Structures are given as C-alpha cells and as structure tokens.
Coordinates of C-alpha atoms and ligand atoms in Angstrom, one line a residue:
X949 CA -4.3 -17.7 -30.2
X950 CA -7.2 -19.6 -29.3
X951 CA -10.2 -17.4 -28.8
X952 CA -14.0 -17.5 -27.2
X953 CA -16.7 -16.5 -28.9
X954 CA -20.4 -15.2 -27.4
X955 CA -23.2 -14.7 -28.1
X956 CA -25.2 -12.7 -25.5
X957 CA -28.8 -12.7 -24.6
X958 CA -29.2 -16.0 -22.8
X959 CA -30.6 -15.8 -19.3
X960 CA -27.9 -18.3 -17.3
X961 CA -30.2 -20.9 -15.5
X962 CA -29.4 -24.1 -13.8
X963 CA -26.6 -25.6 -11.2
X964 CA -22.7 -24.6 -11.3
X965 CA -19.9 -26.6 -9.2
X966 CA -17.2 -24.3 -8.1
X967 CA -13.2 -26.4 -8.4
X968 CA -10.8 -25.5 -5.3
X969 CA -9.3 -21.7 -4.9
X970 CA -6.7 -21.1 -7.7
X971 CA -4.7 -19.0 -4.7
X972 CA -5.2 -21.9 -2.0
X973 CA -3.9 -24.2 -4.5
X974 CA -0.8 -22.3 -5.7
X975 CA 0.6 -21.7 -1.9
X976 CA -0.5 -25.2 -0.9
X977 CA 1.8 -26.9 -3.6
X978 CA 4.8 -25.5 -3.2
X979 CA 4.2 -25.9 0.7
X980 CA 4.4 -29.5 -0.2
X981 CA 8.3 -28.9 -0.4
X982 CA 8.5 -28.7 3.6
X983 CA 7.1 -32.2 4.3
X984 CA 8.7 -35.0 5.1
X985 CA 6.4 -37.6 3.2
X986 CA 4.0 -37.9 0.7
X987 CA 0.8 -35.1 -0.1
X988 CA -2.0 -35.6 -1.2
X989 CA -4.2 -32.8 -2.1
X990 CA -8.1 -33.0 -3.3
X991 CA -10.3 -30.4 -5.2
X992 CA -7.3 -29.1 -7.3
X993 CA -8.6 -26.6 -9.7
X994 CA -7.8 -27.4 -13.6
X995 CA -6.4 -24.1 -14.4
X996 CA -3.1 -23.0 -16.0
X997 CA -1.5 -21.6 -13.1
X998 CA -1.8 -24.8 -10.6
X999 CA -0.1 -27.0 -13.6
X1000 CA 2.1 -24.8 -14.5
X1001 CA 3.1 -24.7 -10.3
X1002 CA 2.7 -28.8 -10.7
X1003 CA 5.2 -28.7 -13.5
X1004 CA 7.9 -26.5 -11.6
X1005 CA 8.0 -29.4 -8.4
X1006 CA 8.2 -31.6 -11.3
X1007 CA 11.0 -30.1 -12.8
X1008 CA 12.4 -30.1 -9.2
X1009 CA 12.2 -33.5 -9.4
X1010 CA 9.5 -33.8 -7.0
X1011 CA 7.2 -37.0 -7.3
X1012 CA 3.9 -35.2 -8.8
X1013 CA 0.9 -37.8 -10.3
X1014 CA -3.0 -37.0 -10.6
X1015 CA -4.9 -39.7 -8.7
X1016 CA -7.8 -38.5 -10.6
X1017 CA -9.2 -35.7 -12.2
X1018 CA -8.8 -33.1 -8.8
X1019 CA -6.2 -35.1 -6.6
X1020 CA -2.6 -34.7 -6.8
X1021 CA -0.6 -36.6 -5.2
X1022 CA 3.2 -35.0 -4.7
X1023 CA 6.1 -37.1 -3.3
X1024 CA 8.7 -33.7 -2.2
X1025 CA 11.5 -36.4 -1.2
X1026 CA 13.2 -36.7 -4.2
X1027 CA 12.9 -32.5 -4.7
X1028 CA 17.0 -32.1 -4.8
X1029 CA 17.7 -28.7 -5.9
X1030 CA 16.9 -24.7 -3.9
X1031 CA 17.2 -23.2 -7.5
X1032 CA 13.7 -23.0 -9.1
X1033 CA 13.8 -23.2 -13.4
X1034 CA 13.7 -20.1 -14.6
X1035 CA 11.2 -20.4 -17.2
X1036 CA 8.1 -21.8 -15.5
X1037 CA 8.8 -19.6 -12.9
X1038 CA 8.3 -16.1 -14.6
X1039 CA 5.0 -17.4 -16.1
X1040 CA 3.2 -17.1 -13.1
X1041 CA 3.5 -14.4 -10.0
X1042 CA 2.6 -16.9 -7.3
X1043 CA 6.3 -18.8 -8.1
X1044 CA 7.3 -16.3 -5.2
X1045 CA 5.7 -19.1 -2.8
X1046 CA 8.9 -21.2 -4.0
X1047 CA 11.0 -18.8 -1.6
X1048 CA 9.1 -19.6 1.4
X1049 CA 9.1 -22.9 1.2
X1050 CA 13.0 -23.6 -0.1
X1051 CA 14.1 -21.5 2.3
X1052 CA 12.3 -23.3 5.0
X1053 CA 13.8 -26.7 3.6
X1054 CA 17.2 -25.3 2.3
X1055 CA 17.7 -22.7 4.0
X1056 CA 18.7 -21.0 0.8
X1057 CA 16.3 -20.6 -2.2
X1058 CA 17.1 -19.1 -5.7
X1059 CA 13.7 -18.0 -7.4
X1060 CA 13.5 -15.8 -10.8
X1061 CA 11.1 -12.5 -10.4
X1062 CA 7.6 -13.3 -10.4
X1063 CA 5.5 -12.7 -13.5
X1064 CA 2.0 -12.7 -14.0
X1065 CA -0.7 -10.2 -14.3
X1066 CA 0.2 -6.6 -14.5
X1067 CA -1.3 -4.6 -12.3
X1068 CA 1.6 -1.8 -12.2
X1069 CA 4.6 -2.2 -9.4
X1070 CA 4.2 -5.2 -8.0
X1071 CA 6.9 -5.6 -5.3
X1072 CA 8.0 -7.9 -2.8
X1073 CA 10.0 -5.8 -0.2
X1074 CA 7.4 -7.4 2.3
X1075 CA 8.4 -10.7 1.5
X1076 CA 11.9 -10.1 2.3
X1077 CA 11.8 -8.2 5.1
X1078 CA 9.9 -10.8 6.3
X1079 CA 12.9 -13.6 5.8
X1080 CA 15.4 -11.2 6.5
X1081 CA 13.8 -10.9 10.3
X1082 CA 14.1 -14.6 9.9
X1083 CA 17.6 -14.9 9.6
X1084 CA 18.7 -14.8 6.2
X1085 CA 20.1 -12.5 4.1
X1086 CA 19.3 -12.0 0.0
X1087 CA 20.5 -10.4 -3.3
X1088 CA 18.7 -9.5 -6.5
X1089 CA 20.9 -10.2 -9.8
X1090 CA 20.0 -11.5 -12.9
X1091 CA 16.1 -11.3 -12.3
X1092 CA 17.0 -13.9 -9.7
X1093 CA 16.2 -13.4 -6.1
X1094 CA 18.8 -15.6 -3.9
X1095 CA 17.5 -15.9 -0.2
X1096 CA 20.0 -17.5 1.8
X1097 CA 20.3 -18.1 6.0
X1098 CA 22.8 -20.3 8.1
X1099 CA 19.5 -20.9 10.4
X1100 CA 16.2 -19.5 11.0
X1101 CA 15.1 -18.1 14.2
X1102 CA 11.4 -16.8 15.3
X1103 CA 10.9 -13.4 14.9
X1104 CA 8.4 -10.4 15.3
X1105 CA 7.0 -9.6 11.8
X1106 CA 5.1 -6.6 11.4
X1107 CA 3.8 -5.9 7.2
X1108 CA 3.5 -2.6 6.5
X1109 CA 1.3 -3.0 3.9
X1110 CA -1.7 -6.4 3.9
X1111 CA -0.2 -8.7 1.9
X1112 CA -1.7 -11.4 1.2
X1113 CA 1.9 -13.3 -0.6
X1114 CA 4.3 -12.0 1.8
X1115 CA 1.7 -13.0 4.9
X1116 CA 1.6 -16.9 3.2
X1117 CA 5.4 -16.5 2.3
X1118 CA 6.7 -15.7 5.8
X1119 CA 4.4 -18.9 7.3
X1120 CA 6.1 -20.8 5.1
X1121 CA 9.6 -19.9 5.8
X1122 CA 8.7 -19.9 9.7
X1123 CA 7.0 -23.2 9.8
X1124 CA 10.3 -25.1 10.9
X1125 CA 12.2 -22.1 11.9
X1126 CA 13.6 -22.1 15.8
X1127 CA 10.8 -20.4 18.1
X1128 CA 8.0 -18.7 17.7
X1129 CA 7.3 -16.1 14.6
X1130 CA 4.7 -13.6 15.0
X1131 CA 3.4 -11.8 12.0
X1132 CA 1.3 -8.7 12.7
X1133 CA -1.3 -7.0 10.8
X1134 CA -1.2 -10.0 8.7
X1135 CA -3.4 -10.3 5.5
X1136 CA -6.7 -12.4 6.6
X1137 CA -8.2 -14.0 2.8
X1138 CA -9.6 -17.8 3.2
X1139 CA -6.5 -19.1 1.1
X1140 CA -4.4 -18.0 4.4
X1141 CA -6.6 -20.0 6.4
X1142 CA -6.9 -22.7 4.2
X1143 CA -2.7 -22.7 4.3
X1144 CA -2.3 -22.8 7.8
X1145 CA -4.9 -25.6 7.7
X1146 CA -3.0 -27.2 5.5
X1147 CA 0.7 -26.7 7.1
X1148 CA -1.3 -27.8 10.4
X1149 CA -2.9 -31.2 8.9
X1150 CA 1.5 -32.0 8.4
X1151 CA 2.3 -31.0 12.1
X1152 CA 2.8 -27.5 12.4
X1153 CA 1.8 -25.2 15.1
X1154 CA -0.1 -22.1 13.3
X1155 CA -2.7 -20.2 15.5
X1156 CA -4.4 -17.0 14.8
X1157 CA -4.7 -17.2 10.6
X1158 CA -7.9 -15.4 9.4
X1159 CA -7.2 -12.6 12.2
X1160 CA -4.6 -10.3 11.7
X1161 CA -1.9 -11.8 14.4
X1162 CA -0.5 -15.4 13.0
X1163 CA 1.6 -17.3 15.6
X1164 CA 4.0 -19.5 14.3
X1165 CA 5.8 -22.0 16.6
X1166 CA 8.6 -23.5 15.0
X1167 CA 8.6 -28.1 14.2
X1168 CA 11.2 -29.7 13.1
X1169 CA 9.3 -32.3 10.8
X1170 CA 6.2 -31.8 8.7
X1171 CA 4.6 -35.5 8.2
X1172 CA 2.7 -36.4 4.5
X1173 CA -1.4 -35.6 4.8
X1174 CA -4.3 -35.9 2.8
X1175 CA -6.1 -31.9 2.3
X1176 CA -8.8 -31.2 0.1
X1177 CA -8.4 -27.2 -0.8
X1178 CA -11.0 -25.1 -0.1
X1179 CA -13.7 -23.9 -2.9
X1180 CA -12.7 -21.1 -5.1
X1181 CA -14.1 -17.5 -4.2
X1182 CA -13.7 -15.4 -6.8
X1183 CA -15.0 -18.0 -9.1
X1184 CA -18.2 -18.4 -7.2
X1185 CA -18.2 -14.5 -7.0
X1186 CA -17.9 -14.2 -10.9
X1187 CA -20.9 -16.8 -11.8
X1188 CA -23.0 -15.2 -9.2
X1189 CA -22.2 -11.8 -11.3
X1190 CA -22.6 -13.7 -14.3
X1191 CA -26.4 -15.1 -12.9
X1192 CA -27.3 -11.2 -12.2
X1193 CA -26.1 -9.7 -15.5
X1194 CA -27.8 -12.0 -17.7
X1195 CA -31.1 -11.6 -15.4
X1196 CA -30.4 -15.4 -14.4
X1197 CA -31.6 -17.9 -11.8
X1198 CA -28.4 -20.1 -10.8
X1199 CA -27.4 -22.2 -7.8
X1200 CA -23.9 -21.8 -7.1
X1201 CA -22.7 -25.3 -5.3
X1202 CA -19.4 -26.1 -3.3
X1203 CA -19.0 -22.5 -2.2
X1204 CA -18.5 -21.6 1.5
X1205 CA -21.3 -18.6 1.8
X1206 CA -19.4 -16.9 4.8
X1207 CA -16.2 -16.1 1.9
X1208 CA -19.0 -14.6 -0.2
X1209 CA -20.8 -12.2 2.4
X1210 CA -18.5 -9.0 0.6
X1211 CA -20.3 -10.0 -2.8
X1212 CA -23.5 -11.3 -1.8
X1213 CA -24.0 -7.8 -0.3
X1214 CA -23.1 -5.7 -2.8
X1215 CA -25.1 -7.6 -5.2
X1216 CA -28.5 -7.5 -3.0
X1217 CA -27.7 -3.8 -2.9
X1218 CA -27.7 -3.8 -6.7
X1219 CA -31.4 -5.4 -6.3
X1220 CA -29.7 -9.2 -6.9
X1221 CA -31.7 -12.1 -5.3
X1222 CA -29.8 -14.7 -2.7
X1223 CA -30.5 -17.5 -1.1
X1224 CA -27.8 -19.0 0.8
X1225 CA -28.1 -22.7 2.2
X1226 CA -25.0 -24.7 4.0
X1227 CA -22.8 -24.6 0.8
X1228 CA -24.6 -23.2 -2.1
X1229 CA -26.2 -20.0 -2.6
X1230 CA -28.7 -19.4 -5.3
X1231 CA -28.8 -16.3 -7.5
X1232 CA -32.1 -15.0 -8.7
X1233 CA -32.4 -11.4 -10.8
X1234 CA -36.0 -10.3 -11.9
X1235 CA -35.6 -6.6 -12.1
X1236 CA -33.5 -3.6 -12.8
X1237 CA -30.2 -3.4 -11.2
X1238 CA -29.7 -0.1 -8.7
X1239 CA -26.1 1.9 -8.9
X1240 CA -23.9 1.2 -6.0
X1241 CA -20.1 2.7 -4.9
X1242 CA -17.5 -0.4 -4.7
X1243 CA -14.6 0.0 -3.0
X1244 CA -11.9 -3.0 -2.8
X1245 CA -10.0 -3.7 0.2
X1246 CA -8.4 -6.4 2.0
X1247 CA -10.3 -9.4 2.9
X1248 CA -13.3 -9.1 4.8
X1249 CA -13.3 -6.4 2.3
X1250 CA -14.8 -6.3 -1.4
X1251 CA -11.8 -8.1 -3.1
X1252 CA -9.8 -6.5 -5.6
X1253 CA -10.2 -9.8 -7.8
X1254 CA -14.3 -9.4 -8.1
X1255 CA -13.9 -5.5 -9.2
X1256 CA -13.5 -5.9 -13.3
X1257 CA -17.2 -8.6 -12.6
X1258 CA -18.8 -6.1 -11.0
X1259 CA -17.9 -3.2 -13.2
X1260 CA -19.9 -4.7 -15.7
X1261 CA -23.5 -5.1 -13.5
X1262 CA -22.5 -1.6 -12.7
X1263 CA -22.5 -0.6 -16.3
X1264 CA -25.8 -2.2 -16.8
X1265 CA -27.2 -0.8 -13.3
X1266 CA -29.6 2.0 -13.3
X1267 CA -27.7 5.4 -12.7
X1268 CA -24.3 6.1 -11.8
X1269 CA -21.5 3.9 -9.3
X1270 CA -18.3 4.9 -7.9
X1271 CA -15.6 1.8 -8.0
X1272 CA -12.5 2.7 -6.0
X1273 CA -9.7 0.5 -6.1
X1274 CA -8.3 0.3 -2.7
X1275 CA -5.4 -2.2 -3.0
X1276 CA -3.5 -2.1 -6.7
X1277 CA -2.5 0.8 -8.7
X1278 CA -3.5 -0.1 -12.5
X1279 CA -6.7 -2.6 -12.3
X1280 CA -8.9 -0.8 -14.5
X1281 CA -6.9 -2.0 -18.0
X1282 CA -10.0 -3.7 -18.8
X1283 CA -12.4 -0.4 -18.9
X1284 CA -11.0 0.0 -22.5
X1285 CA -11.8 -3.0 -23.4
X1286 CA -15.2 -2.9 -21.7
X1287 CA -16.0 0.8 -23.6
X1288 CA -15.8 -0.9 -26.7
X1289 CA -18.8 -2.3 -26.0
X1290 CA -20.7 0.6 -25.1
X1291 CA -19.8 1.2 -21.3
X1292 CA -19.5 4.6 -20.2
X1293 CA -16.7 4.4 -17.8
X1294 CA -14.5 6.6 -16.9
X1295 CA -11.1 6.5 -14.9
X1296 CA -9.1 8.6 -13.1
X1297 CA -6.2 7.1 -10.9
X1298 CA -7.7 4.4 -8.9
X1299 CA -11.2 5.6 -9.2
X1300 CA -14.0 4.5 -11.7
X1301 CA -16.8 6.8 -12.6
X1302 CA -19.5 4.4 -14.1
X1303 CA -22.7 5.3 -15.7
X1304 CA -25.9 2.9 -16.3
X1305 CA -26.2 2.3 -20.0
X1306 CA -29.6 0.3 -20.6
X1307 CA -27.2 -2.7 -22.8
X1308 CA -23.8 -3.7 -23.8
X1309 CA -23.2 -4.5 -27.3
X1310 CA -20.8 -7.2 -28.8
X1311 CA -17.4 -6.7 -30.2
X1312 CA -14.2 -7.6 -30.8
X1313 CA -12.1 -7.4 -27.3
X1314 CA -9.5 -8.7 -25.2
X1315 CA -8.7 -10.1 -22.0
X1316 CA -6.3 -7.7 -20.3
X1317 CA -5.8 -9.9 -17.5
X1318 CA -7.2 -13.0 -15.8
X1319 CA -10.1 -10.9 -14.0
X1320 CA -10.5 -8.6 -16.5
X1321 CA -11.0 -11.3 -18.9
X1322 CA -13.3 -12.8 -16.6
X1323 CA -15.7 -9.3 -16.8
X1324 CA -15.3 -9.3 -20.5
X1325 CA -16.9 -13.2 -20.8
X1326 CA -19.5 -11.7 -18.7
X1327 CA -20.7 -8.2 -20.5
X1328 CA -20.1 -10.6 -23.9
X1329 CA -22.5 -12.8 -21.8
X1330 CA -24.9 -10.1 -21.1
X1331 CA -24.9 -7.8 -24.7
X1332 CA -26.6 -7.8 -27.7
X1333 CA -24.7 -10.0 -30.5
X1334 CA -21.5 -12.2 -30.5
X1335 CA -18.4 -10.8 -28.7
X1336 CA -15.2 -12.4 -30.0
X1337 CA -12.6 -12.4 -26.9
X1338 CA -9.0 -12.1 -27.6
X1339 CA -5.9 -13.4 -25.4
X1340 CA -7.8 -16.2 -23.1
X1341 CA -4.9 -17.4 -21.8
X1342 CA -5.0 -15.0 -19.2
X1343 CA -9.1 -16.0 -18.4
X1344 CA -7.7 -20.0 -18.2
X1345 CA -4.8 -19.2 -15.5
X1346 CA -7.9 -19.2 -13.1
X1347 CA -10.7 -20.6 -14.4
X1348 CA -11.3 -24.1 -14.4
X1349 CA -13.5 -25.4 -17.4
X1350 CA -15.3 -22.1 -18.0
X1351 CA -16.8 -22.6 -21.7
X1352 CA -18.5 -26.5 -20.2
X1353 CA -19.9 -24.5 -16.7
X1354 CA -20.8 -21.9 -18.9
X1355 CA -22.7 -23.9 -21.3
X1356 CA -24.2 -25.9 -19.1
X1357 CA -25.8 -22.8 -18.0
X1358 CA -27.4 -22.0 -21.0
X1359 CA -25.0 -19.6 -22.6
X1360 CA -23.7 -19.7 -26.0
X1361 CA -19.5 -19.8 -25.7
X1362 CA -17.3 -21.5 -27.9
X1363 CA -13.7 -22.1 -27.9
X1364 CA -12.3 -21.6 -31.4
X1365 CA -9.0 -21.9 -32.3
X1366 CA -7.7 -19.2 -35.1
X1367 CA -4.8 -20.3 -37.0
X1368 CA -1.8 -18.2 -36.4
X1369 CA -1.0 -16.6 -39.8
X1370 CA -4.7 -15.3 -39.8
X1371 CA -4.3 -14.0 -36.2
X1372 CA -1.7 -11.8 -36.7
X1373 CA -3.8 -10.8 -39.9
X1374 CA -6.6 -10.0 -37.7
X1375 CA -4.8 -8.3 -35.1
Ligands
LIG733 N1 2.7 -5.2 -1.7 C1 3.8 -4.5 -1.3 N2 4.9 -5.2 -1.0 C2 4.9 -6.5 -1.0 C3 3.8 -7.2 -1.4 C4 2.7 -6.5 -1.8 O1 3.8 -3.2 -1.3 O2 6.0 -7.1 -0.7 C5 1.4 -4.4 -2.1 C6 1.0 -4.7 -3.5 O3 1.7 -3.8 -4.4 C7 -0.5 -4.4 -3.4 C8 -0.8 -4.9 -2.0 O4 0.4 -4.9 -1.3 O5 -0.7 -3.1 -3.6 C9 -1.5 -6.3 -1.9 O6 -0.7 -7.2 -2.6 P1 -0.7 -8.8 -2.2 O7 0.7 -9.2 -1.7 O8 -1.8 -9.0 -1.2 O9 -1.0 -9.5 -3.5 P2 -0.4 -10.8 -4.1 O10 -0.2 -11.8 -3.0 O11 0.7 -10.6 -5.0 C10 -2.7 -12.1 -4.2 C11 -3.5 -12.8 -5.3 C12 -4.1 -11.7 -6.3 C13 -4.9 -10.8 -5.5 C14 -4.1 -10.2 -4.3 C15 -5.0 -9.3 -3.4 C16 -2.3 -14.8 -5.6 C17 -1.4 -15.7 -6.4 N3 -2.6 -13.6 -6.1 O12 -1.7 -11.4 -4.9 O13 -4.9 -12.5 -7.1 O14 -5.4 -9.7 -6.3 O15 -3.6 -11.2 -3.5 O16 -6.0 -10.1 -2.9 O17 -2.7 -15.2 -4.5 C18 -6.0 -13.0 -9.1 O18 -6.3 -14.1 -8.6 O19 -6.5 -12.5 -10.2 C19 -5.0 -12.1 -8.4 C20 -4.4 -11.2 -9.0

C-alpha cells in the first residue's frame, strides 16, 4: 500500500532519459519462445509488467538473467511446457502474447484470461479468429484459453476491429507457420514495428509492419539475436505533458520524435513549445495554455494511452476542450479522481466535456489505472499543495523509475510506504 506523495508548484526543468516501450518489451519477450537460441534484448524498461512477463518464461523454465541493469538475456531452450502458470498470467493483460508464440512453438498453447487494466469489455475474438484462420482450433473453460492446431498453414487475415494485440499475436503464431499469412487492416503502433524488427533480426520474413497490410512468410527456424527495444512513447508523451503543466523547460532524450508527431501537435496547439532534434525533443511553456478537442484513435492517431495526460493540461487550458475516446469504452475512470481536485469535467459515454479552471488543488486520490495514475502524478505535479496518490501499483506497471526522473526534474515526489493496518484505517 505504498503511496506517492506531491507537492505541486515546481516548474520541471532539466534532462529526462526515456527506458524501452513497456508494449515493445512485453510482445518481444514472449517472442523469445520461438527462437532456436539464445536472446538478448537491450533497453528493457524496469517496470512491473516486463518482470512480471520475465518471471512467467522463468517459471516456464526458460533461461532468463539480467546482463545489466537494461539487458536481459533469455535462453527459450530449456522452455518445456505450452501451459502458462496461471497466476502470473492474470496479473497482466499482455500474457495474451503467450498464445502467439506457444502456439507457434507447440502448436498448442494453454493461457489463463488476460488481466490488467480495466477499461470495460476487453475481448479477444480478434485474436482467435486470427489462429483459427491459422489452423487451429480453441476452447474457453476454466478462465483458460486452450489454442490447439495439428499444423499451421498461411492464411488471409482480415481484423475487423485495429488491434493492436491481436495484429502482434497473429505475427507471432504465423512466423513459422507454412506459407504466407497476410493480415489486413492491421494495427500500425511503433511496438508492431519494433516486433517484426525484432522477429526479423532471428530470421523471419515480415514485410509491410507500420502499414496496414503485414506479410508474413513462413521459416522454419528463428536463430538467437541481440535487439535493443525501441524508446517508450507514451512515457516520453507523459513528461512532455508533465514539462507543459508545470510551465516547465525539459529535454526529453532517447525518444524517436516521428512516434511523438500525434502529441507534439496537440501540445503546440495548446500553445506548448518544441524543439525536436535527431532523438530528443525539448519542451518549453511560457504562457497560458489554449483549449483544444482530443480525439484518440489508432496509431498515427492521438493514442488512447496519452488521453488521462492530456486531460489534465486541458483542465488547466484556457476555455473549454472536447476529449473523445475513439478506441475503449470506459477510459475516463480517472475524471473522478481528477474532480477531486477541482477539475470541471464532465462525461458522457466516451466523450469528455472539459472546462479551464485557472488551478488544480491537492488531495487525496487514486490511481484508477496505469495512465490514469500517470495524469494524477501530473495535475498533483501541477496544483497547489501536496496530493497523496493512492494504489501506485497500477502507475509502476509502466513507468520505469518515475519518483528518481521525476526528482531529478525538480519536483517534489516521495515514495512512502503506509503500514497496512493504518491503510485500511485511512481508506
Ligand atoms: N478489440 C476487439 N477484439 C479483440 C481485440 C481488441 O474488439 O480481439 C478492441 C478492444 O476492445 C478495443 C480495440 O479493439 O476497443 C483496441 O484494442 P487493442 O487490441 O488495440 O488493445 P490491446 O492490444 O489490448 C494495447 C496496449 C494498450 C493500448 C491499446 C491501444 C499492450 C499490452 N496494451 O492493448 O496499452 O491502450 O493497445 O493502443 O500493448 C497501456 O499501456 O496503458 C495500455 C492499456
């Protein structure tokens, strides 16, 4: 029940390093299952959800050891089971990559439902339509998924819905299937490219990621390879939403500007100022912030995983912005949370009605989820007194060191740890 506390007011000034993408690094170990030899992987993020996937290959029996603090090195040879362990695997929703890539290797993977953040329905009917085209057949008992095929054969794919999971899923399942797979209006986010990048450095023959027709031509081996994960987004976005809502001056370093042209945009609409160089951008504000409508969409689009951040320089922003959520049903949980501290937001369905207040003030709150968490460290960040945050385990699935970058900013975030008994007292 470990909690952060803030106190708000500081202008965020100074250098940040962004770790590898949380939802690169959650595909690209399981995908480690398919090769034939040794991985290593570099710029590993030191977040919840990538140990917690670390610990399920280890469970597996898969070799796993950090070389250092951001390389893992994962030996998938002496992996001898297609059943995942239950436990680990409801912690966290990206487990579901564990079907893909057993299947590919088994031909038969058993996987427990996904967990992770709620958001409302999250389904994965794309996912298995995908493997079923494959080949295989599955059944849903227990809160098991059991995906099972005798071979798997190239297909035509088409997703009825983006998908980002089912789109990485279905590579990884096709990777060493017979023939070619084609998967058509296929999801297009930088951790898809970064994947089929990744599958490609071990052999495979993946053309087309980042656009929204991926060919897959079947290997039969996938050789060990040394891959260092691209940089993380969503955690560049939110420090660059951080730098604007505290009226900050940051430089944002390991980022790849072209993954941030959705943000960077919205933000110089909002008045923000950035400077973008090879791979940093800078973040300068010196005035007011100006309302603007958000909507969320697949990637090139705004991404759904930046709205809760943005929210917040909306609620500071001069006037009033329309955020509509354009790809899950129930991502405004937070908006509770965020009225506590003297937002005036309100919801209806998947639209957000958002007037300018001139401050946020502090109190006590919650993280609802991982990116809701995220906005709530940053209106605590930007309001007037010391914000107590509730339930960070959901902000530390994705954030790698967030109270040290933080710091080193300038802001004042601790860590405290609250005894148990006087938690539930509290709560
Ligand atoms: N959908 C279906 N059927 C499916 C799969 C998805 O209808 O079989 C729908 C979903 O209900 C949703 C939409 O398609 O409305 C998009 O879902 P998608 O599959 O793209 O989401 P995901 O793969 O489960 C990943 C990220 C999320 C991020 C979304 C969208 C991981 C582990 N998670 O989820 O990240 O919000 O893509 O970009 O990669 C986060 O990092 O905070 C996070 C939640």
């Amino acid at each position: 029940m470990d909690k952060f506390v803030i106190t708000g007011g500081n202008r965020l000034s100074g250098e940040v390093t962004i770790s590898g993408a949380k939802n690169a690094a959650v595909a690209i170990l399981p995908a480690v299952i398919l090769s034939d030899d040794v991985c290593r992987i570099e710029n590993i993020p030191n977040i919840t959800d990538v140990n917690t996937m670390a610990h399920i290959l280890q469970e597996m029996g898969a070799g796993v050891r950090f070389i250092n603090n951001t390389t893992l090195e994962i030996d998938p040879r002496t992996v001898g089971t297609y059943v995942a362990p239950y436990e680990l695997v409801r912690q966290m929703r990206a487990s579901y990559y564990l079907l893909g890539a057993l299947l590919g290797r088994y031909h038969h993977a058993v996987v427990g439902m996904p967990g992770g953040c709620n958001f409302g329905v999250r389904p994965i009917d794309q996912h298995l339509k995908g493997f079923v085209s494959l080949g295989a057949t599955y059944s849903l008992d227990g809160g098991m998924v059991d995906v099972v095929a005798d071979e798997l054969v190239g297909s035509h794919v088409y997703m009825d819905v983006v998908t980002v999971g089912a789109t990485m899923n279905i590579m990884l399942a096709a990777v060493k299937a017979k023939g070619l797979t084609v998967i058509e209006n296929a999801a297009k986010e930088p951790h898809i490219v970064d994947l089929a990048n990744f599958l490609n450095s071990m052999g495979a023959d993946i053309r087309g990621a980042g656009t929204d027709v991926i060919k897959i031509r079947g290997v039969q081996h996938l050789h060990g390879t040394t891959y260092s994960i691209i940089p993380d987004q969503i955690e560049a976005g939110t420090y660059m939403v951080a730098a604007a809502a505290t009226s900050g001056d940051v430089l944002v370093k390991n980022v790849i500007p072209k993954h941030l042209e959705s943000i960077t945009a919205k933000l110089e609409e909002m008045g923000v100022q950035i400077e973008e160089y090879d791979d940093s951008v800078r973040v300068c504000r010196s005035g007011g912030l100006n309302k603007c409508n958000v909507k969320t969409m697949p990637h090139p689009g705004f991404p759904t995983d930046m709205q809760p951040q943005i929210a917040v320089l909306l609620s500071i922003a001069k006037g009033t912005s329309i955020i509509t959520e354009g790809v899950w049903d129930n991502r405004f949980r937070y908006v509770e949370e965020l009225r506590r501290m003297g937002a005036q937001v309100s919801v209806d369905g998947r639209m957000a009605v958002v007037e300018g207040v001139d401050h946020l003030v502090a109190a006590p709150v919650k993280a609802m989820d991982l990116r809701g968490g995220a906005a709530m460290v940053i209106a605590a960040l930007c309001a007037q007194g010391t914000t107590q945050i509730e339930d960070i385990k959901y902000i530390e699935r994705g954030y790698d060191h967030i109270v040290e970058k933080l710091c080193s900013l300038g802001a004042d975030i601790r860590r405290v740890s609250v005894p148990e008994a006087s938690a539930v007292l509290v709560g």
